[in-house]
Amino acid sequence: MISSANYNWKVAISLVVLLLLSFVAISVGPTKITITQIWMSVTQSQDVDFGITQTLWQLRLPRIVMALLAGMALSASGGAFQSVFRNPMSDPYVLGISSGASVGAAIAIILGLNSQLLGIPFFAFLGATSALAIVYWLAFSLKQSEQNTLLLAGIAMSLMLGAIVSLLLVINREQMESIYFWILGGFNAVGWQQIYIVGPVVILSILLLFNYCKDMNLLSMGNETAHSLGINVKQKVAIILLISALSVSIVVSYSGVIGFVGLIVPHMVRFAIGADNRRLLPLAAIWGGIFLILADTIARTVIQPGELPVGSITALFGAPYFFFILIKKSRRHV
Amino acid sequence: MFKINKELQEQSIVMEFEEISFKVGPKKILKEVSHNLKEGCFYSIAGCNGSGKTTLLQTLLQIKKASSGKIYLQDKVENNAHYFSYVPQNTQLEFDFTVEEVVMMGRYPYYSGITGPGKEDKEKVKQALKLTDIEHLSKRLVTTLSGGERQRAIIARALAQDTPIMFLDEPVSQLDIYHQLEVLNLLREIVDTQNKTIVTVLHDLNQVSKFTDEVMVMDNGEIAAYGPPHEVLSPSLLKEIFRVNAEWIYTEDHKPHLVFHYHHNKK
């Protein structure tokens, strides 16, 4: 029931799409790299132009890997948030968790911790969990039928945290550039060193999240139902949200706030393969990677040699999609 | 947590609760409620809105933590979900699960994520789908079902859970009369054939009297009366608690039936 032949095919096709897209993403850009050159640089790197090897290994590949990791983390956590809050419109961005992480990161930059490798992630995690604590408290204080109020509260919190970042920016003019650069988000400054930190955290937290898919299915039916099926609701929700916050904050630490990925991707994947999280989350993670690699490739090629922030590309897709879900949801409740 | 009383087994009592209270701030929603539930017995809880019916169910299930009082079971249970199932008043169905997937959730407490559902789990799901007459809907998405079909899917999920006690909170309030009777007949059949205990909140007092063995009438956080419906639901009690004038009449086949006359009765 969980993994059928049909499902395995869909996973296989998704992986092929991911691989093909990665090749395209490696080859396009100011320096064109052909498939032959990619092949050569793996097999006989001494025969390939040094500039090309450098672009491939030190610029494009880490960037693609980071986009993949970020997409995986944001989509898997988005799927988890949606089940836990029983709302297909919630995700770490909409509920203000990403903004919480960004306030934490901005504080770390102001304190001069950006030279230390773990300074920003640590503060980002603190920021994310503080925002999360408020969301968690609200979720259990509000009636189950008022989950849309939770979204509004999350959006209000995002706005407030955004304002705090702006404020920090203005009163710390000397660091304005580095904060602003980081707020715009994106994968342009990524090297292998960051991937060695982000990679294990993201992969570990996604594997942990997969472990809770059955519980997420029950939580999506309502707290009372979940409880009657043997779930310790508050504890499970707290664990799932903490794991999500961990992966989101590490991503936000190194690539800034990238919105809507966690909203769009799980929603689309659910449409294709159904709501069972045991199938949804793994596939959503893959497609999250695909989506962000695509968005990043568009962001860095559309106005060459300049670059757009990747967050603006995801928002261009994401905001209309948000409206689409909103309308679909309200029609269903008529 | 539940307490154990091994003597209950001899008396065929599956659950006993003693002086259960539930407070929200200073307000007492339940006031020292005591009762016991016997094996193979169909209970109904009746009462006006806000009398504490749902709170009583949720306290017994430990979804809400009682402020004071004790709940006894016959023996230690490893997983409460093996002992009670629950059909809440509203189940949220936001996501596109199929009917079969929803009913299979009733089996989650019985299998691990690694092994997947076993033969018995699949069999119980099939049985539950059949009993609730929704086999033909098993591949449909629950979000596309009518209110009645959804409710039957939720009841099927609780049936698949296969527990000695089932709690249902107004399980038929969203159904048309045909499916109301169908669900109540089904619950009656389960009690009779499988010796299970069912506790359900019902508003229709004729359904209470026709289908259930014992009614607990709740009023203002207390069990005001309990016993066989025909004896308990006397015209004087109905006037006092439900604020209606009623009388028992006998139908042609000599079955008792309540007829209500509305008057403007202030409490």
Coordinates of C-alpha atoms in Angstrom, one line a residue:
Chain A
M1 CA 0.0 0.0 0.0
I2 CA 2.8 2.4 0.9
S3 CA 5.1 1.8 -2.0
S4 CA 3.5 0.4 -5.0
A5 CA 5.1 -0.2 -8.4
N6 CA 3.3 2.9 -9.6
Y7 CA 4.8 5.0 -6.8
N8 CA 8.3 3.6 -7.4
W9 CA 8.0 4.6 -11.1
K10 CA 7.1 8.2 -10.0
V11 CA 10.1 8.3 -7.8
A12 CA 12.4 7.0 -10.5
I13 CA 11.1 9.5 -13.0
S14 CA 11.5 12.3 -10.5
L15 CA 15.1 11.3 -9.9
V16 CA 15.8 11.3 -13.7
V17 CA 14.2 14.8 -14.0
L18 CA 16.4 15.9 -11.1
L19 CA 19.6 14.5 -12.7
L20 CA 18.8 16.0 -16.2
L21 CA 18.0 19.4 -14.7
S22 CA 21.2 19.3 -12.7
F23 CA 23.2 18.8 -16.0
V24 CA 21.4 21.7 -17.6
A25 CA 22.0 23.9 -14.6
I26 CA 25.7 23.1 -14.6
S27 CA 26.0 23.9 -18.3
V28 CA 24.2 27.2 -18.6
G29 CA 25.6 30.5 -17.4
P30 CA 28.1 33.1 -18.5
T31 CA 30.5 30.3 -19.2
K32 CA 28.9 27.5 -21.2
I33 CA 30.0 24.1 -20.2
T34 CA 29.2 21.2 -22.6
I35 CA 28.3 17.7 -21.5
T36 CA 31.6 16.5 -23.0
Q37 CA 33.5 18.9 -20.8
I38 CA 31.6 17.8 -17.7
W39 CA 32.5 14.2 -18.6
M40 CA 36.1 15.1 -19.3
S41 CA 36.5 17.0 -16.1
V42 CA 35.5 13.9 -14.2
T43 CA 37.6 11.4 -16.1
Q44 CA 40.6 13.4 -17.4
S45 CA 40.6 16.7 -15.6
Q46 CA 44.1 17.6 -16.7
D47 CA 42.9 18.0 -20.3
V48 CA 40.2 20.5 -19.5
D49 CA 40.6 24.2 -19.3
F50 CA 41.3 25.2 -15.7
G51 CA 38.7 27.9 -15.7
I52 CA 36.0 25.5 -16.7
T53 CA 37.0 23.0 -14.1
Q54 CA 37.0 25.7 -11.5
T55 CA 33.6 27.1 -12.6
L56 CA 32.2 23.6 -12.6
W57 CA 33.5 22.3 -9.3
Q58 CA 33.8 25.4 -7.2
L59 CA 30.9 27.6 -8.4
R60 CA 28.1 25.7 -10.1
L61 CA 28.1 22.3 -8.4
P62 CA 28.1 23.6 -4.8
R63 CA 25.4 26.0 -5.8
I64 CA 23.2 23.2 -7.3
V65 CA 23.8 21.0 -4.3
M66 CA 22.9 23.8 -1.9
A67 CA 19.7 24.5 -3.9
L68 CA 18.9 20.8 -3.8
L69 CA 19.4 20.6 0.0
A70 CA 17.4 23.8 0.6
G71 CA 14.6 22.6 -1.6
M72 CA 14.5 19.3 0.2
A73 CA 14.5 20.9 3.6
L74 CA 11.8 23.5 2.9
S75 CA 9.5 21.1 1.1
A76 CA 9.7 18.3 3.6
S77 CA 9.1 20.8 6.5
G78 CA 6.3 22.4 4.5
G79 CA 4.6 19.1 4.1
A80 CA 5.1 18.4 7.8
F81 CA 3.7 21.8 8.8
Q82 CA 0.6 21.3 6.7
S83 CA -0.3 18.0 8.3
V84 CA 0.4 19.1 11.8
F85 CA -1.6 22.3 11.5
R86 CA -4.2 20.6 9.2
N87 CA -3.9 23.4 6.8
P88 CA -2.7 23.0 3.2
M89 CA -1.6 26.7 3.3
S90 CA 0.8 26.6 6.1
D91 CA 4.6 26.3 5.7
P92 CA 7.6 27.6 7.6
Y93 CA 7.6 30.8 5.5
V94 CA 4.0 31.6 5.9
L95 CA 4.0 30.9 9.7
G96 CA 7.0 33.2 10.3
I97 CA 9.5 30.5 11.2
S98 CA 11.8 31.5 8.4
S99 CA 11.5 35.2 9.4
G100 CA 12.3 34.1 13.0
A101 CA 15.5 32.5 11.7
S102 CA 16.4 35.6 9.7
V103 CA 16.1 37.8 12.8
G104 CA 18.4 35.5 14.7
A105 CA 20.8 35.5 11.8
A106 CA 20.8 39.3 11.5
I107 CA 21.6 39.5 15.2
A108 CA 24.5 37.2 14.8
I109 CA 25.9 39.3 11.9
I110 CA 25.6 42.4 14.1
L111 CA 27.4 40.7 16.9
G112 CA 30.1 40.0 14.4
L113 CA 29.7 36.3 14.5
N114 CA 29.5 35.9 10.7
S115 CA 33.2 34.9 10.6
Q116 CA 32.5 31.9 12.8
L117 CA 31.1 29.0 10.9
L118 CA 28.3 28.1 13.4
G119 CA 27.5 31.6 14.7
I120 CA 24.7 32.4 12.3
P121 CA 23.1 29.0 12.2
F122 CA 23.0 28.9 16.0
F123 CA 21.3 32.3 16.3
A124 CA 19.0 31.4 13.3
F125 CA 17.9 28.3 15.1
L126 CA 17.2 30.3 18.3
G127 CA 15.1 32.8 16.2
A128 CA 13.2 30.0 14.5
T129 CA 12.4 28.2 17.6
S130 CA 11.2 31.4 19.4
A131 CA 8.9 32.1 16.5
L132 CA 7.9 28.4 16.6
A133 CA 7.1 28.6 20.3
I134 CA 4.6 31.3 19.6
V135 CA 3.0 29.4 16.8
Y136 CA 2.9 26.2 18.9
W137 CA 1.2 28.1 21.8
L138 CA -1.3 29.6 19.4
A139 CA -2.1 26.3 17.7
F140 CA -3.1 24.7 21.0
S141 CA -4.9 27.8 22.3
L142 CA -7.1 28.3 19.3
K143 CA -10.0 26.1 18.6
Q144 CA -9.4 23.5 15.9
S145 CA -11.9 25.2 13.6
E146 CA -9.9 28.4 13.8
Q147 CA -6.7 27.2 12.1
N148 CA -7.0 30.0 9.5
T149 CA -6.5 32.4 12.4
L150 CA -3.2 30.7 12.9
L151 CA -2.2 31.6 9.4
L152 CA -3.1 35.2 9.9
A153 CA -1.2 35.2 13.2
G154 CA 1.8 33.7 11.3
I155 CA 1.6 36.3 8.6
A156 CA 1.4 39.1 11.2
M157 CA 4.4 37.7 12.9
S158 CA 6.3 37.5 9.6
L159 CA 5.6 41.2 9.0
M160 CA 6.7 42.1 12.5
L161 CA 9.9 40.1 12.3
G162 CA 10.6 41.6 8.9
A163 CA 10.3 45.0 10.4
I164 CA 12.7 44.0 13.2
V165 CA 15.3 43.0 10.5
S166 CA 14.8 46.3 8.7
L167 CA 15.2 48.1 12.0
L168 CA 18.4 46.2 12.8
L169 CA 19.6 47.1 9.3
V170 CA 19.1 50.8 9.8
I171 CA 20.7 51.1 13.2
N172 CA 23.7 49.0 12.1
R173 CA 24.6 50.9 9.0
E174 CA 28.1 49.6 8.9
Q175 CA 26.9 46.1 8.6
M176 CA 24.0 47.0 6.2
E177 CA 25.7 45.5 3.2
S178 CA 26.4 42.1 4.6
I179 CA 22.9 41.8 6.2
Y180 CA 21.2 43.1 3.1
F181 CA 23.2 40.8 0.9
W182 CA 22.1 37.9 3.0
I183 CA 18.4 39.0 3.3
L184 CA 18.1 38.9 -0.5
G185 CA 18.9 35.2 -0.2
G186 CA 20.2 32.9 -2.8
F187 CA 23.0 30.5 -3.4
N188 CA 25.6 32.8 -5.1
A189 CA 28.1 32.7 -2.2
V190 CA 27.9 29.0 -1.5
G191 CA 31.0 26.8 -1.4
W192 CA 31.7 23.3 -0.3
Q193 CA 32.5 24.4 3.2
Q194 CA 28.9 25.5 3.8
I195 CA 27.6 22.3 2.2
Y196 CA 29.6 20.2 4.7
I197 CA 27.5 21.8 7.4
V198 CA 24.1 22.1 5.8
G199 CA 24.2 18.7 4.1
P200 CA 24.3 16.4 7.1
V201 CA 21.9 18.5 9.1
V202 CA 19.3 18.6 6.3
I203 CA 19.7 14.9 5.4
L204 CA 19.5 13.9 9.1
S205 CA 16.4 16.0 9.8
I206 CA 14.6 14.8 6.7
L207 CA 15.3 11.2 7.6
L208 CA 14.0 11.9 11.1
L209 CA 10.9 13.5 9.6
F210 CA 10.2 10.4 7.5
N211 CA 10.1 8.5 10.7
Y212 CA 7.0 10.5 11.8
C213 CA 4.9 10.2 8.6
K214 CA 2.4 7.9 10.1
D215 CA 1.9 10.2 13.0
M216 CA 1.5 13.2 10.6
N217 CA -1.3 11.3 8.8
L218 CA -3.2 10.9 12.1
L219 CA -2.5 14.5 13.2
S220 CA -4.0 15.7 9.9
M221 CA -7.3 14.2 11.0
G222 CA -7.5 16.4 14.1
N223 CA -6.0 16.2 17.5
E224 CA -8.9 14.3 19.1
T225 CA -8.7 11.6 16.4
A226 CA -5.0 11.4 16.7
H227 CA -5.2 11.1 20.4
S228 CA -7.7 8.3 20.2
L229 CA -5.4 6.4 17.9
G230 CA -2.7 6.4 20.5
I231 CA -0.7 9.6 19.6
N232 CA 0.7 11.9 22.3
V233 CA -0.4 14.9 20.4
K234 CA 1.5 17.8 22.0
Q235 CA 4.7 15.8 22.2
K236 CA 4.6 14.6 18.6
V237 CA 3.7 18.0 17.3
A238 CA 6.6 19.5 19.3
I239 CA 9.1 17.0 18.0
I240 CA 8.0 17.3 14.3
L241 CA 8.1 21.1 14.5
L242 CA 11.5 21.2 16.2
I243 CA 13.0 18.9 13.5
S244 CA 11.5 21.1 10.8
A245 CA 12.8 24.3 12.5
L246 CA 16.3 22.8 12.6
S247 CA 16.4 22.1 8.9
V248 CA 14.8 25.4 8.0
S249 CA 17.1 27.5 10.2
I250 CA 20.2 25.9 8.8
V251 CA 19.0 26.5 5.3
V252 CA 18.0 30.1 6.1
S253 CA 21.5 30.6 7.7
Y254 CA 23.3 30.0 4.5
S255 CA 20.9 31.0 1.8
G256 CA 18.5 33.6 3.3
V257 CA 14.7 33.5 3.3
I258 CA 13.3 31.7 0.3
G259 CA 9.5 31.7 0.4
F260 CA 6.7 29.5 -0.9
V261 CA 8.8 26.4 -1.7
G262 CA 7.3 24.6 1.3
L263 CA 3.9 25.7 0.3
I264 CA 3.8 24.9 -3.4
V265 CA 5.7 21.7 -3.7
P266 CA 4.0 19.5 -1.1
H267 CA 0.6 20.7 -2.4
M268 CA 1.4 19.8 -6.0
V269 CA 2.9 16.5 -5.1
R270 CA -0.1 15.7 -3.0
F271 CA -2.2 16.3 -6.0
A272 CA -0.2 13.8 -8.0
I273 CA 0.2 11.0 -5.5
G274 CA -2.4 11.5 -2.7
A275 CA -2.1 12.7 0.9
D276 CA -0.3 9.7 2.7
N277 CA 2.8 11.4 4.1
R278 CA 4.8 8.2 3.8
R279 CA 4.7 8.7 0.1
L280 CA 4.3 12.4 0.0
L281 CA 7.3 13.6 2.0
P282 CA 10.0 11.7 0.1
L283 CA 8.7 12.8 -3.3
A284 CA 8.1 16.3 -2.0
A285 CA 11.7 16.5 -0.9
I286 CA 12.9 15.5 -4.4
W287 CA 10.6 18.0 -6.2
G288 CA 11.6 20.7 -3.7
G289 CA 15.1 20.2 -4.9
I290 CA 14.1 20.3 -8.5
F291 CA 12.0 23.4 -8.0
L292 CA 14.8 25.3 -6.3
I293 CA 17.5 24.3 -8.8
L294 CA 15.2 25.4 -11.6
A295 CA 14.4 28.7 -9.8
D296 CA 18.1 29.3 -9.1
T297 CA 19.1 28.6 -12.7
I298 CA 16.4 31.1 -13.9
A299 CA 17.6 33.6 -11.3
R300 CA 21.2 33.6 -12.5
T301 CA 20.6 33.3 -16.2
V302 CA 17.7 35.6 -17.0
I303 CA 19.5 38.9 -16.8
Q304 CA 23.1 37.9 -17.4
P305 CA 25.6 38.8 -16.3
G306 CA 23.5 40.1 -13.4
E307 CA 21.5 37.9 -11.0
L308 CA 18.0 38.0 -9.5
P309 CA 17.5 36.9 -5.9
V310 CA 16.1 33.3 -6.0
G311 CA 13.5 34.3 -3.5
S312 CA 11.9 36.7 -6.0
I313 CA 11.6 33.9 -8.5
T314 CA 9.9 31.5 -6.0
A315 CA 7.6 34.3 -4.9
L316 CA 6.6 35.0 -8.5
F317 CA 5.4 31.4 -8.7
G318 CA 4.3 31.1 -5.1
A319 CA 2.1 34.0 -4.4
P320 CA -0.3 33.3 -7.3
Y321 CA -0.3 29.7 -6.2
F322 CA -1.2 30.7 -2.7
F323 CA -4.3 32.6 -4.1
F324 CA -5.2 29.5 -6.1
I325 CA -5.2 27.2 -3.0
L326 CA -7.1 29.9 -1.1
I327 CA -9.9 29.9 -3.7
K328 CA -9.9 26.2 -4.0
K329 CA -10.1 25.8 -0.3
S330 CA -13.0 28.2 0.2
R331 CA -15.0 26.6 -2.6
R332 CA -14.6 23.2 -0.9
H333 CA -16.1 24.6 2.3
V334 CA -19.2 26.0 0.6
Chain B
M1 CA -3.7 7.7 33.9
F2 CA -6.1 4.8 34.2
K3 CA -6.2 2.8 37.4
I4 CA -6.6 -1.0 37.5
N5 CA -9.3 -2.9 39.4
K6 CA -9.2 -6.6 38.7
E7 CA -12.5 -7.2 40.3
L8 CA -14.3 -5.4 37.5
Q9 CA -13.7 -8.4 35.3
E10 CA -15.9 -10.6 37.5
Q11 CA -18.7 -8.1 37.2
S12 CA -18.3 -7.8 33.4
I13 CA -17.5 -4.1 33.8
V14 CA -15.2 -2.7 31.2
M15 CA -14.8 0.8 32.7
E16 CA -15.7 2.4 36.0
F17 CA -15.4 6.1 36.7
E18 CA -15.6 7.7 40.1
E19 CA -16.3 11.3 40.9
I20 CA -14.9 12.7 37.7
S21 CA -14.7 16.5 37.6
F22 CA -13.5 18.8 34.9
K23 CA -13.0 22.5 35.5
V24 CA -12.3 25.3 33.1
G25 CA -11.1 28.1 35.4
P26 CA -13.6 28.3 38.2
K27 CA -16.3 26.8 36.1
K28 CA -17.1 23.1 36.7
I29 CA -18.1 21.5 33.4
L30 CA -18.3 18.0 35.0
K31 CA -19.3 17.7 38.7
E32 CA -18.2 14.5 40.3
V33 CA -19.7 12.1 37.8
S34 CA -19.7 8.4 38.6
H35 CA -20.9 5.4 36.6
N36 CA -19.8 2.1 35.2
L37 CA -19.9 0.6 31.7
K38 CA -20.7 -3.0 31.2
E39 CA -19.6 -5.4 28.6
G40 CA -22.0 -5.9 25.6
C41 CA -24.1 -2.9 26.5
F42 CA -25.2 0.0 24.3
Y43 CA -25.2 3.3 26.2
S44 CA -26.5 6.6 25.1
I45 CA -25.8 10.0 26.6
A46 CA -28.6 12.6 26.2
G47 CA -28.9 16.1 27.5
C48 CA -29.2 19.7 26.5
N49 CA -26.5 21.6 24.7
G50 CA -23.7 22.5 27.0
S51 CA -24.6 19.9 29.7
G52 CA -21.2 18.2 29.5
K53 CA -21.8 15.3 27.2
T54 CA -18.7 15.8 24.9
T55 CA -16.5 16.7 27.9
L56 CA -17.5 13.5 29.7
L57 CA -16.5 11.4 26.6
Q58 CA -13.3 13.3 26.2
T59 CA -12.4 13.0 29.8
L60 CA -13.0 9.2 29.8
L61 CA -10.8 9.0 26.7
Q62 CA -8.2 11.2 28.5
I63 CA -8.2 13.7 25.6
K64 CA -9.1 16.1 28.4
K65 CA -7.5 15.6 31.8
A66 CA -10.0 15.3 34.6
S67 CA -9.4 17.8 37.4
S68 CA -10.2 15.1 39.9
G69 CA -11.7 11.6 40.1
K70 CA -10.6 8.1 39.0
I71 CA -11.1 5.9 36.1
Y72 CA -10.7 2.1 36.5
L73 CA -10.1 -0.5 33.9
Q74 CA -10.0 -4.3 34.2
D75 CA -6.4 -4.6 33.4
K76 CA -3.4 -2.7 32.2
V77 CA -3.5 -1.7 28.6
E78 CA -0.4 -1.2 26.6
N79 CA -1.8 1.2 24.1
N80 CA -5.1 3.0 24.9
A81 CA -5.9 2.9 21.2
H82 CA -6.3 -0.9 21.5
Y83 CA -8.9 -0.4 24.1
F84 CA -11.0 2.6 23.0
S85 CA -12.0 4.1 19.7
Y86 CA -13.5 7.5 19.2
V87 CA -15.7 9.2 16.6
P88 CA -15.6 12.9 17.4
Q89 CA -18.3 15.3 16.5
N90 CA -16.3 16.8 13.7
T91 CA -13.4 15.1 12.0
Q92 CA -11.3 17.3 9.9
L93 CA -10.7 16.0 6.4
E94 CA -8.6 18.6 4.7
F95 CA -6.4 16.3 2.7
D96 CA -7.0 14.0 -0.2
F97 CA -6.8 10.6 1.5
T98 CA -8.8 7.8 0.0
V99 CA -11.6 6.2 2.0
E100 CA -9.5 3.1 2.3
E101 CA -6.5 5.0 3.6
V102 CA -8.7 6.7 6.3
V103 CA -10.2 3.4 7.4
M104 CA -6.7 1.9 7.5
M105 CA -5.7 4.6 10.0
G106 CA -7.8 2.6 12.5
R107 CA -5.1 -0.1 12.2
Y108 CA -2.1 2.2 12.7
P109 CA -1.9 1.3 16.4
Y110 CA -1.4 -2.3 15.4
Y111 CA 1.4 -2.2 13.0
S112 CA 4.8 -0.5 12.7
G113 CA 5.9 1.8 9.9
I114 CA 8.5 -0.7 8.7
T115 CA 6.4 -3.8 8.3
G116 CA 3.3 -2.2 6.9
P117 CA -0.2 -3.6 7.4
G118 CA -0.6 -7.3 7.8
K119 CA -3.2 -9.7 6.5
E120 CA -5.4 -9.2 9.6
D121 CA -5.3 -5.4 9.2
K122 CA -6.4 -5.6 5.6
E123 CA -9.2 -8.0 6.6
K124 CA -10.5 -5.7 9.3
V125 CA -10.5 -2.7 7.0
K126 CA -12.4 -4.7 4.4
Q127 CA -14.9 -5.8 7.0
A128 CA -15.4 -2.2 8.3
L129 CA -16.0 -0.9 4.8
K130 CA -18.5 -3.6 4.2
L131 CA -20.4 -3.1 7.5
T132 CA -20.7 0.6 6.9
D133 CA -21.8 0.0 3.3
I134 CA -19.0 2.1 1.7
E135 CA -17.0 -0.7 -0.1
H136 CA -17.9 0.9 -3.5
L137 CA -16.3 4.2 -2.2
S138 CA -13.0 2.7 -1.0
K139 CA -10.8 4.4 -3.7
R140 CA -12.6 7.7 -3.6
L141 CA -11.0 10.7 -2.0
V142 CA -12.7 11.6 1.3
T143 CA -12.7 15.3 0.3
T144 CA -15.1 14.5 -2.5
L145 CA -17.7 12.6 -0.4
S146 CA -21.0 13.8 0.9
G147 CA -21.4 14.5 4.6
G148 CA -23.1 11.2 5.2
E149 CA -20.5 9.2 3.3
R150 CA -17.7 10.9 5.2
Q151 CA -19.3 10.1 8.5
R152 CA -19.6 6.4 7.5
A153 CA -16.0 6.4 6.6
I154 CA -15.1 7.8 10.0
I155 CA -17.2 5.2 11.7
A156 CA -15.6 2.5 9.6
R157 CA -12.2 3.8 10.8
A158 CA -13.3 3.4 14.4
L159 CA -14.7 -0.1 13.6
A160 CA -11.4 -1.2 12.0
Q161 CA -9.7 -0.2 15.3
D162 CA -11.6 -3.1 16.8
T163 CA -11.6 -2.0 20.4
P164 CA -13.7 -3.3 23.3
I165 CA -15.2 0.1 23.9
M166 CA -16.3 2.6 21.3
F167 CA -17.2 6.2 22.0
L168 CA -19.2 8.2 19.5
D169 CA -20.1 11.8 19.7
E170 CA -23.3 12.5 17.8
P171 CA -22.5 10.0 15.1
V172 CA -25.7 10.4 13.2
S173 CA -26.4 14.1 13.5
Q174 CA -25.1 14.8 9.9
L175 CA -26.9 11.9 8.3
D176 CA -30.2 11.6 6.5
I177 CA -32.8 9.5 8.2
Y178 CA -32.1 6.3 6.2
H179 CA -28.4 6.4 7.1
Q180 CA -29.1 7.4 10.7
L181 CA -31.1 4.2 11.1
E182 CA -28.6 2.2 9.2
V183 CA -25.7 3.4 11.5
L184 CA -27.7 2.9 14.7
N185 CA -28.7 -0.6 13.5
L186 CA -25.1 -1.4 12.8
L187 CA -24.0 -0.2 16.2
R188 CA -26.7 -2.3 17.8
E189 CA -25.6 -5.3 15.8
I190 CA -22.0 -4.8 16.9
V191 CA -23.0 -4.7 20.5
D192 CA -25.1 -7.8 20.1
T193 CA -22.8 -10.0 18.0
Q194 CA -19.4 -8.9 19.2
N195 CA -20.1 -8.2 22.8
K196 CA -18.6 -4.7 22.6
T197 CA -19.5 -1.7 24.7
I198 CA -20.7 1.4 22.8
V199 CA -21.3 4.8 24.3
T200 CA -22.8 7.4 22.0
V201 CA -24.2 10.9 22.4
L202 CA -27.6 11.1 20.8
H203 CA -30.1 13.9 20.6
D204 CA -33.1 12.0 19.2
L205 CA -34.7 10.5 22.3
N206 CA -36.8 8.0 20.3
Q207 CA -33.5 6.7 18.8
V208 CA -32.2 6.5 22.4
S209 CA -35.2 4.4 23.5
K210 CA -35.3 2.3 20.3
F211 CA -31.6 1.4 20.0
T212 CA -29.8 1.7 23.3
D213 CA -29.9 -0.3 26.5
E214 CA -29.2 2.4 29.0
V215 CA -29.4 6.2 28.8
M216 CA -27.4 8.7 30.9
V217 CA -29.2 12.0 31.0
M218 CA -26.8 14.8 31.6
D219 CA -27.8 18.1 33.1
N220 CA -25.5 20.9 34.1
G221 CA -22.4 18.6 34.4
E222 CA -24.1 15.8 36.3
I223 CA -25.7 12.5 35.4
A224 CA -29.2 13.5 36.4
A225 CA -30.7 10.1 35.7
Y226 CA -29.7 6.8 34.2
G227 CA -31.2 3.4 33.3
P228 CA -33.4 1.9 30.6
P229 CA -34.6 4.7 28.4
H230 CA -38.2 3.9 28.6
E231 CA -38.1 4.1 32.4
V232 CA -35.8 7.1 32.7
L233 CA -37.3 9.3 30.1
S234 CA -40.5 10.0 32.0
P235 CA -42.7 13.0 31.1
S236 CA -41.7 14.7 34.3
L237 CA -38.0 14.3 33.7
L238 CA -38.3 15.5 30.1
K239 CA -40.2 18.6 31.3
E240 CA -37.6 19.3 33.9
I241 CA -34.4 18.8 32.0
F242 CA -35.3 19.2 28.3
R243 CA -38.1 21.7 28.9
V244 CA -40.6 19.9 26.7
N245 CA -43.9 18.3 27.3
A246 CA -43.9 14.8 26.2
E247 CA -45.9 11.6 26.4
W248 CA -45.3 8.0 25.6
I249 CA -47.7 6.5 23.1
Y250 CA -47.7 3.0 21.8
T251 CA -47.6 2.2 18.1
E252 CA -49.6 -0.5 16.5
D253 CA -46.9 -3.0 17.1
H254 CA -46.9 -2.1 20.8
K255 CA -43.6 -0.2 20.7
P256 CA -43.3 2.8 22.9
H257 CA -42.8 6.1 21.2
L258 CA -42.3 9.6 22.5
V259 CA -44.4 12.4 21.2
F260 CA -43.3 16.0 22.1
H261 CA -45.4 19.1 22.5
Y262 CA -43.6 22.3 22.4
H263 CA -44.5 25.0 24.9
H264 CA -42.6 28.0 25.8
N265 CA -41.0 26.7 29.0
K266 CA -38.5 28.8 30.8
K267 CA -36.0 27.1 32.9

